[in-house]
Amino acid sequence: MRMLVLGGDGYLGWPTAMHLSAVGHDVSVVDNFARRGYDRELGVTTLVPIAPLEQRVWTWQRVTGRRIGVHIGDLTDSAFTHRVVDGVRPDAIVHFAEQRSAPFSMIDQQHAVYTQMNNVVGTLNVLYSIAQVDPRIHLIKLGTMGEYGTPNIDIEEGWLEVTHHGRTDRMLYPKRPGSFYHLSKVHDSHNIEFACRAWNLRATDLNQGIVYGQETGETASHGDLATRFDYDAVFGTVLNRLVVQAACGRPLTVYGTGNQIRGMLDIRDTVECIRLAAESPPEAGEFRVFNQFTEQFSVLELAQLIERIYPGPVRIEMMENPRAEASDHYYNAAHRRLLDLGLRPHYLSDTLLDSLFAIARRHRRHVDARLFTPTVRWTAEPDPVGPAVASLAA
Ligand code: NAD
Ligand code: USQ
């Protein structure tokens, strides 16, 4: 298949592009390097160094003999997006290219507006391009489990059958997300579902949980092919952060009670889920939703697991939660459909954690421990809080 990977320079987009290329698909990537720009704004860097995109692609071709096409530009530019989709004429578009940090979207009004503009407008441009170039193109869109929030009922895969006053209908599952970032994904989902209904497009919305890990078969095959590994309080996700904190002998930062439960998955399963979704497309007009995670954990369970297996002293620090989120809640989310397509999950194991500890220890001299402290609060105050954010405002 011919595949276009939007956000192909990112944490997940780059390993996915290589994975799809490795199994024989003809892959091109799109990126505007916004993510490398957020690093500069925040004064942070990925713990594992990453090569420039041109070098990544060049090394991939040298190592495997396979070519990955590159298109540099911004999806919020409708002419650029249309030009790329029309030029490549892909069978499937995998859309990772959004601002993906909840804390980043909550820094202040400017960052909330940027996040929703970037994400919602970019996705709208992709939808229009598909409808105008070829409605048969399968859109595989990265959503998030956080779209659902933490309802007091079981979470289904995208849809819910509701009986109200004696009448029954199949409705999009009600959403109650916890940040302006997560809300941008809800808006995307509704826009995509409408485009499928109105224009007969075909789409898979992957409500992905929190990804952990840094290596796939492809990223590990050459230093230039590595993907990023974030540990700062804005872009670092919880398990990746706790691993780096343990490796640096710093306290593990558990927000609130630590009883927040989330669905999670290994980065090797992310790239495989995308392949599975791409190779079994939905029908024309179908808006299909898969919950893309393999296990659920509370934050405290993750911290205690690390405390138990890390070969050195570990201290857990229960700290005030900078976010507005439910701490003690019911959580039971369906996640069958990718398993039915053939996903064979890598469950969180001591071996995986040992390999992550090794990666963190290898690079720990570059860790800036100030970045472990959360600086963004879920307030509407006009002034940014904290040193990392102050540099952004400047
Ligand atoms: P990332 O920030 O590392 O990658 C996103 C890429 O998209 C970056 O390279 C960025 O430069 C690019 N991009 C952003 N806006 C763009 C635009 N307007 N035009 C062109 N390129 C643009 O993020 P990631 O961790 O790889 O996440 C990828 C996707 O998966 C996101 O949509 C995210 O919401 C979703 N997701 C991620 C996780 C996770 O744990 N990392 C979990 C669930 C869902
Ligand atoms: N948390 C801590 N300590 C930390 C960091 C986080 O206790 O040091 C807690 C948070 O309060 C939250 C949970 O851990 O309850 C998860 O936080 P996170 O930063 O790992 O994840 P989140 O903000 O939800 O965002 C990440 C990705 C996002 C993706 C989402 C999937 O950045 O792109 O959409 O995971 S999900 O959580 O399923 O919505």
Coordinates of C-alpha atoms and ligand atoms in Angstrom, one line a residue:
M1 CA 0.0 0.0 0.0
R2 CA 1.0 3.6 -0.5
M3 CA 1.0 5.3 3.0
L4 CA 1.3 8.9 4.1
V5 CA 2.4 9.3 7.7
L6 CA 1.6 12.8 9.1
G7 CA 3.8 13.7 12.0
G8 CA 6.5 11.4 10.8
D9 CA 9.3 13.1 12.7
G10 CA 7.6 12.5 16.1
Y11 CA 8.0 10.0 18.9
L12 CA 5.5 7.6 17.4
G13 CA 5.3 8.8 13.7
W14 CA 9.0 8.0 13.0
P15 CA 9.0 4.4 14.3
T16 CA 5.6 3.8 12.6
A17 CA 6.9 5.1 9.2
M18 CA 9.9 2.7 9.5
H19 CA 7.7 -0.2 10.6
L20 CA 5.3 0.2 7.6
S21 CA 8.3 0.6 5.3
A22 CA 9.9 -2.6 6.7
V23 CA 6.8 -4.7 6.0
G24 CA 6.8 -3.5 2.4
H25 CA 4.6 -0.5 2.2
D26 CA 5.5 2.6 0.2
V27 CA 5.8 5.3 2.8
S28 CA 6.1 9.1 2.8
V29 CA 6.1 11.3 5.8
V30 CA 4.9 14.9 6.5
D31 CA 6.1 17.1 9.3
N32 CA 6.6 20.8 10.1
F33 CA 9.1 20.2 13.0
A34 CA 6.7 21.9 15.4
R35 CA 7.7 19.4 18.1
R36 CA 11.4 20.2 17.8
G37 CA 10.2 23.9 18.2
Y38 CA 8.3 23.2 21.4
D39 CA 11.6 21.8 22.9
R40 CA 13.3 25.0 22.1
E41 CA 10.5 27.1 23.6
L42 CA 10.4 25.1 26.8
G43 CA 14.2 24.7 27.0
V44 CA 14.0 20.9 27.1
T45 CA 15.6 18.1 25.0
T46 CA 14.8 14.5 24.4
L47 CA 16.9 12.2 26.7
V48 CA 17.9 10.0 23.7
P49 CA 19.4 12.2 21.0
I50 CA 17.6 12.1 17.7
A51 CA 19.0 12.7 14.2
P52 CA 17.5 15.3 11.8
L53 CA 14.7 13.9 9.6
E54 CA 16.8 14.0 6.4
Q55 CA 19.6 11.9 8.1
R56 CA 17.0 9.4 9.5
V57 CA 15.6 8.8 6.1
W58 CA 19.0 8.6 4.5
T59 CA 20.2 6.1 7.0
W60 CA 17.0 4.1 6.7
Q61 CA 17.6 3.8 2.9
R62 CA 21.3 2.9 3.4
V63 CA 20.5 0.2 6.0
T64 CA 17.4 -1.3 4.3
G65 CA 17.5 -0.2 0.7
R66 CA 14.0 1.2 1.2
R67 CA 13.1 4.8 0.5
I68 CA 10.8 7.0 2.7
G69 CA 9.6 10.2 1.0
V70 CA 9.6 13.5 2.9
H71 CA 7.3 16.5 2.7
I72 CA 8.0 19.4 5.0
G73 CA 5.1 21.7 5.7
D74 CA 2.2 22.6 8.0
L75 CA -1.1 20.8 7.9
T76 CA -2.9 24.0 8.9
D77 CA -1.9 25.3 5.4
S78 CA -4.8 23.9 3.3
A79 CA -3.0 24.4 0.0
F80 CA 0.1 22.4 1.3
T81 CA -2.0 19.6 2.6
H82 CA -4.0 19.3 -0.6
R83 CA -0.9 19.4 -2.7
V84 CA 0.7 16.5 -0.7
V85 CA -2.4 14.3 -0.7
D86 CA -2.9 14.9 -4.4
G87 CA 0.8 14.3 -5.2
V88 CA 1.1 11.1 -3.2
R89 CA -2.4 9.7 -3.7
P90 CA -2.0 7.3 -0.8
D91 CA -4.2 4.3 0.0
A92 CA -4.1 5.3 3.7
I93 CA -3.1 8.4 5.7
V94 CA -1.9 7.9 9.3
H95 CA -2.4 11.1 11.1
F96 CA -0.2 11.7 14.2
A97 CA 0.5 15.3 13.5
E98 CA -0.9 17.2 16.4
Q99 CA 0.2 19.1 19.6
R100 CA -0.1 16.2 22.0
S101 CA 0.7 17.4 25.5
A102 CA -2.1 18.1 28.0
P103 CA 0.1 20.3 30.2
F104 CA 1.3 22.3 27.1
S105 CA -2.3 23.0 26.2
M106 CA -3.0 24.2 29.8
I107 CA 0.0 26.6 30.1
D108 CA -2.2 29.6 29.3
Q109 CA -4.8 30.9 26.8
Q110 CA -2.3 31.2 24.0
H111 CA -1.3 27.6 24.3
A112 CA -4.9 26.4 24.5
V113 CA -5.8 28.3 21.4
Y114 CA -2.7 27.1 19.5
T115 CA -3.4 23.5 20.4
Q116 CA -7.0 23.5 19.3
M117 CA -6.2 25.6 16.1
N118 CA -3.3 23.3 15.1
N119 CA -5.1 20.1 15.8
V120 CA -8.7 20.8 14.7
V121 CA -7.7 22.9 11.6
G122 CA -5.0 20.4 10.5
T123 CA -7.5 17.5 10.7
L124 CA -10.2 19.5 8.8
N125 CA -7.7 20.2 6.0
V126 CA -6.8 16.5 5.9
L127 CA -10.6 15.6 5.6
Y128 CA -11.2 18.1 2.8
S129 CA -8.1 16.9 0.9
I130 CA -9.3 13.3 1.1
A131 CA -12.8 14.2 0.0
Q132 CA -11.5 16.3 -2.9
V133 CA -8.6 14.0 -4.0
D134 CA -10.0 10.5 -3.5
P135 CA -12.7 9.6 -0.9
R136 CA -11.5 6.0 -0.9
I137 CA -8.3 7.0 1.0
H138 CA -8.5 5.4 4.5
L139 CA -7.8 8.0 7.3
I140 CA -6.2 6.4 10.4
K141 CA -6.4 9.1 13.0
L142 CA -4.6 9.0 16.4
G143 CA -7.2 9.9 19.0
T144 CA -6.8 9.3 22.7
M145 CA -8.4 7.3 25.5
G146 CA -8.5 10.6 27.4
E147 CA -11.4 11.6 25.2
Y148 CA -13.7 9.5 27.3
G149 CA -12.4 10.8 30.7
T150 CA -13.2 8.6 33.7
P151 CA -17.0 7.9 33.5
N152 CA -18.7 5.8 36.2
I153 CA -19.8 3.3 33.6
D154 CA -17.8 0.9 31.3
I155 CA -16.1 2.6 28.4
E156 CA -17.0 1.1 25.0
E157 CA -15.1 1.4 21.7
G158 CA -16.4 4.7 20.4
W159 CA -20.1 4.0 20.3
L160 CA -22.8 3.4 22.9
E161 CA -26.3 2.0 22.5
V162 CA -28.7 4.2 24.4
T163 CA -32.3 3.6 25.3
H164 CA -34.1 6.8 26.3
H165 CA -37.8 7.2 27.0
G166 CA -38.3 3.8 25.4
R167 CA -36.4 4.6 22.1
T168 CA -33.0 3.2 21.3
D169 CA -30.1 4.6 19.2
R170 CA -26.4 4.0 18.6
M171 CA -24.6 7.2 19.6
L172 CA -21.0 8.4 19.8
Y173 CA -19.9 7.5 23.3
P174 CA -20.3 10.7 25.6
K175 CA -16.9 12.4 26.1
R176 CA -15.7 14.2 29.2
P177 CA -11.9 14.9 28.7
G178 CA -9.5 16.5 31.1
S179 CA -7.6 19.2 29.2
F180 CA -7.9 21.5 26.1
Y181 CA -5.5 19.0 24.3
H182 CA -7.8 16.1 25.0
L183 CA -10.8 18.2 24.0
S184 CA -9.1 18.9 20.6
K185 CA -9.2 15.1 20.0
V186 CA -12.9 15.0 20.8
H187 CA -13.6 17.8 18.3
D188 CA -11.5 15.9 15.7
S189 CA -13.5 12.7 16.3
H190 CA -16.8 14.5 15.8
N191 CA -15.5 16.2 12.6
I192 CA -14.3 12.9 11.2
E193 CA -17.5 11.1 12.0
F194 CA -19.5 13.8 10.2
A195 CA -17.2 13.6 7.2
C196 CA -17.8 9.9 7.0
R197 CA -21.5 10.4 7.1
A198 CA -21.6 13.4 4.7
W199 CA -18.9 12.5 2.2
N200 CA -18.8 8.7 2.5
L201 CA -15.2 8.8 3.7
R202 CA -13.7 5.8 5.6
A203 CA -11.9 6.4 8.9
T204 CA -10.4 4.6 11.9
D205 CA -10.2 6.6 15.1
L206 CA -7.6 5.0 17.3
N207 CA -8.2 6.0 20.9
Q208 CA -4.8 5.3 22.1
G209 CA -3.7 5.1 25.8
I210 CA -0.4 6.3 27.2
V211 CA 2.6 4.9 25.3
Y212 CA 5.7 3.8 27.1
G213 CA 9.1 2.6 25.8
Q214 CA 11.7 3.9 23.4
E215 CA 12.7 1.0 21.2
T216 CA 11.2 -0.9 18.3
G217 CA 13.0 -3.4 16.1
E218 CA 13.6 -0.6 13.6
T219 CA 14.7 2.2 15.9
A220 CA 17.2 -0.1 17.6
S221 CA 18.9 -1.1 14.4
H222 CA 21.0 2.1 14.1
G223 CA 21.8 5.1 16.3
D224 CA 20.5 7.5 13.6
L225 CA 17.1 5.7 13.7
A226 CA 16.4 6.3 17.4
T227 CA 13.1 8.0 18.4
R228 CA 12.7 10.6 21.1
F229 CA 12.3 9.9 24.8
D230 CA 10.8 12.7 26.9
Y231 CA 11.0 13.0 30.7
D232 CA 10.1 16.7 31.3
A233 CA 6.9 17.6 33.1
V234 CA 5.2 18.9 30.0
F235 CA 5.9 16.3 27.3
G236 CA 7.2 13.3 29.4
T237 CA 4.4 10.7 29.9
V238 CA 4.1 9.1 33.3
L239 CA 5.9 5.7 33.1
N240 CA 8.7 7.1 30.9
R241 CA 9.2 9.9 33.5
L242 CA 9.1 7.5 36.5
V243 CA 11.8 5.3 34.9
V244 CA 14.1 8.2 34.3
Q245 CA 13.5 9.5 37.9
A246 CA 14.4 6.1 39.3
A247 CA 17.6 5.9 37.2
C248 CA 18.7 9.3 38.4
G249 CA 18.0 8.5 42.1
R250 CA 15.2 11.2 42.2
P251 CA 11.8 10.8 43.9
L252 CA 9.1 9.4 41.7
T253 CA 6.5 12.2 41.2
V254 CA 3.1 10.7 41.9
Y255 CA 0.4 13.4 41.5
G256 CA -2.5 13.4 44.1
T257 CA -3.5 10.0 45.4
G258 CA -1.9 8.2 42.5
N259 CA -5.2 6.3 42.0
Q260 CA -5.8 7.8 38.6
I261 CA -6.1 4.8 36.3
R262 CA -5.1 4.9 32.6
G263 CA -4.9 2.5 29.7
M264 CA -1.3 2.0 28.5
L265 CA 0.7 0.2 25.8
D266 CA 4.2 -0.5 24.6
I267 CA 5.6 1.5 21.7
R268 CA 6.1 -1.8 19.8
D269 CA 2.3 -2.3 20.0
T270 CA 1.6 1.2 18.7
V271 CA 3.4 0.6 15.4
E272 CA 1.8 -2.8 15.0
C273 CA -1.7 -1.5 15.7
I274 CA -1.3 1.0 12.9
R275 CA -0.2 -1.7 10.5
L276 CA -3.2 -3.9 11.5
A277 CA -5.7 -1.0 11.1
A278 CA -4.2 -0.1 7.7
E279 CA -4.3 -3.6 6.3
S280 CA -8.0 -4.1 7.2
P281 CA -9.7 -0.9 6.1
P282 CA -13.3 0.0 7.0
E283 CA -16.1 0.2 4.5
A284 CA -16.8 3.4 2.7
G285 CA -18.8 5.7 5.0
E286 CA -17.7 3.9 8.1
F287 CA -16.4 5.7 11.2
R288 CA -14.6 2.9 13.1
V289 CA -13.2 3.4 16.6
F290 CA -10.7 1.1 18.3
N291 CA -9.5 1.6 21.9
Q292 CA -5.7 1.2 21.4
F293 CA -4.2 0.0 24.7
T294 CA -3.3 -3.3 26.2
E295 CA -3.4 -3.0 30.0
Q296 CA -4.6 -0.5 32.6
F297 CA -2.7 0.7 35.7
S298 CA -3.0 3.3 38.4
V299 CA -0.1 5.8 38.6
L300 CA 0.7 4.5 42.1
E301 CA 0.8 0.9 40.9
L302 CA 3.4 1.9 38.3
A303 CA 5.5 3.7 40.9
Q304 CA 5.3 0.7 43.3
L305 CA 6.3 -1.7 40.5
I306 CA 9.4 0.4 39.8
E307 CA 10.1 0.6 43.6
R308 CA 9.9 -3.2 43.7
I309 CA 12.2 -4.0 40.8
Y310 CA 14.6 -1.1 40.4
P311 CA 18.1 -2.3 41.5
G312 CA 18.7 0.6 43.8
P313 CA 16.9 2.9 46.3
V314 CA 13.6 4.4 45.2
R315 CA 11.5 6.9 47.0
I316 CA 7.9 7.7 46.0
E317 CA 6.9 11.3 46.5
M318 CA 3.1 11.9 46.7
M319 CA 2.7 15.5 45.6
E320 CA -0.2 17.9 45.2
N321 CA -1.9 17.2 41.8
P322 CA -1.3 20.2 39.4
R323 CA -4.2 18.9 37.2
A324 CA -7.9 19.0 37.7
E325 CA -8.8 15.3 37.4
A326 CA -10.7 12.6 39.3
S327 CA -8.4 10.8 41.6
D328 CA -10.6 7.9 42.8
H329 CA -12.7 6.6 40.1
Y330 CA -14.2 3.6 38.3
Y331 CA -12.3 2.5 35.1
N332 CA -13.1 -0.4 32.8
A333 CA -12.5 0.2 29.1
A334 CA -13.2 -2.2 26.3
H335 CA -10.2 -3.0 24.0
R336 CA -11.1 -6.0 21.9
R337 CA -11.1 -4.9 18.4
L338 CA -7.3 -4.7 17.8
L339 CA -6.9 -8.1 19.5
D340 CA -9.5 -9.4 17.1
L341 CA -7.5 -8.1 14.2
G342 CA -4.5 -10.1 15.4
L343 CA -2.6 -7.8 17.8
R344 CA -0.2 -9.9 20.1
P345 CA 0.5 -7.4 22.9
H346 CA 3.8 -6.9 24.7
Y347 CA 2.6 -6.6 28.3
L348 CA 4.5 -4.5 30.8
S349 CA 7.2 -6.7 32.2
D350 CA 10.3 -6.6 34.4
T351 CA 12.4 -7.2 31.3
L352 CA 11.0 -4.2 29.5
L353 CA 11.5 -2.0 32.5
D354 CA 15.1 -3.3 32.9
S355 CA 15.8 -2.3 29.3
L356 CA 14.2 1.1 29.9
F357 CA 16.3 1.6 33.1
A358 CA 19.4 0.8 31.0
I359 CA 18.4 3.4 28.4
A360 CA 17.8 6.0 31.1
R361 CA 21.1 5.2 32.9
R362 CA 23.0 5.4 29.6
H363 CA 21.9 9.0 29.1
R364 CA 21.3 10.2 32.7
R365 CA 24.3 12.6 32.7
H366 CA 22.2 14.7 30.3
V367 CA 19.2 14.8 32.6
D368 CA 18.1 18.2 33.9
A369 CA 16.4 17.3 37.2
R370 CA 14.6 20.6 37.4
L371 CA 12.4 19.3 34.6
F372 CA 10.9 16.6 36.9
T373 CA 8.9 19.3 38.8
P374 CA 5.5 20.1 37.3
T375 CA 5.1 23.7 36.4
V376 CA 1.8 23.9 34.7
R377 CA -1.5 24.1 36.7
W378 CA -5.0 23.7 35.4
T379 CA -5.9 27.3 36.1
A380 CA -7.1 30.2 33.8
E381 CA -4.6 32.7 35.3
P382 CA -3.2 35.1 32.7
D383 CA 0.5 34.7 33.8
P384 CA 2.4 31.5 33.2
V385 CA 3.7 29.7 36.3
G386 CA 7.2 28.3 36.8
P387 CA 10.6 28.7 35.2
A388 CA 10.2 26.5 32.1
V389 CA 7.0 28.4 31.2
A390 CA 8.5 31.8 31.9
S391 CA 11.0 31.1 29.1
L392 CA 8.1 30.3 26.8
A393 CA 6.4 33.7 27.5
A394 CA 9.7 35.5 26.8
Ligands
NAD1 P1 5.0 14.0 18.9 O1 4.8 15.4 19.3 O2 6.3 13.4 19.2 O3 4.8 13.9 17.3 C1 3.9 14.7 16.6 C2 4.5 15.2 15.3 O4 3.6 16.0 14.5 C3 5.7 16.1 15.6 O5 6.9 15.7 14.9 C4 5.3 17.5 15.1 O6 6.3 18.3 14.6 C5 4.2 17.1 14.0 N1 3.2 18.2 13.9 C6 2.4 18.8 14.8 N2 1.6 19.7 14.3 C7 1.8 19.6 12.9 C8 1.3 20.4 11.8 N3 0.4 21.3 12.0 N4 1.8 20.1 10.6 C9 2.7 19.1 10.4 N5 3.3 18.4 11.4 C10 2.8 18.7 12.7 O7 3.8 13.2 19.4 P2 3.7 11.6 19.6 O8 3.9 11.3 21.0 O9 4.4 10.9 18.5 O10 2.1 11.4 19.3 C11 1.6 11.2 18.0 C12 0.1 11.2 18.1 O11 -0.4 10.2 18.9 C13 -0.5 12.5 18.6 O12 -1.6 12.8 17.8 C14 -0.9 12.1 20.0 O13 -2.1 12.9 20.4 C15 -1.3 10.7 19.8 N6 -1.1 9.9 21.1 C16 0.2 9.9 21.7 C17 0.3 9.2 22.9 C18 1.7 9.1 23.6 O14 1.7 8.6 24.7 N7 2.7 9.7 23.1 C19 -0.8 8.5 23.5 C20 -2.0 8.6 22.8 C21 -2.2 9.3 21.6
USQ2 N1 1.1 11.8 36.4 C1 1.7 11.7 37.6 N2 3.0 12.0 37.7 C2 3.8 12.5 36.6 C3 3.2 12.6 35.4 C4 1.8 12.3 35.3 O1 1.1 11.3 38.6 O2 5.0 12.7 36.8 C5 -0.3 11.4 36.2 C6 -1.2 12.5 35.7 O3 -1.7 13.3 36.7 C7 -2.3 11.7 35.0 C8 -1.5 10.4 34.5 O4 -0.3 10.4 35.3 O5 -3.3 11.3 35.9 C9 -1.2 10.4 33.1 O6 -0.4 11.6 32.7 P1 0.5 11.6 31.4 O7 1.2 12.9 31.3 O8 1.3 10.3 31.3 O9 -0.6 11.4 30.2 P2 -1.7 12.4 29.6 O10 -1.5 13.8 30.0 O11 -3.0 11.8 29.6 O12 -1.2 12.4 28.0 C10 -0.5 11.3 27.4 C11 0.1 11.9 26.1 C12 -1.1 12.2 25.2 C13 -2.1 11.0 25.1 C14 -2.5 10.5 26.4 C15 -3.2 9.2 26.4 O13 0.9 13.0 26.3 O14 -0.6 12.6 23.9 O15 -3.2 11.4 24.4 O16 -1.3 10.2 27.2 S1 -4.5 9.1 27.5 O17 -4.0 9.4 28.9 O18 -5.1 7.8 27.4 O19 -5.5 10.2 27.2

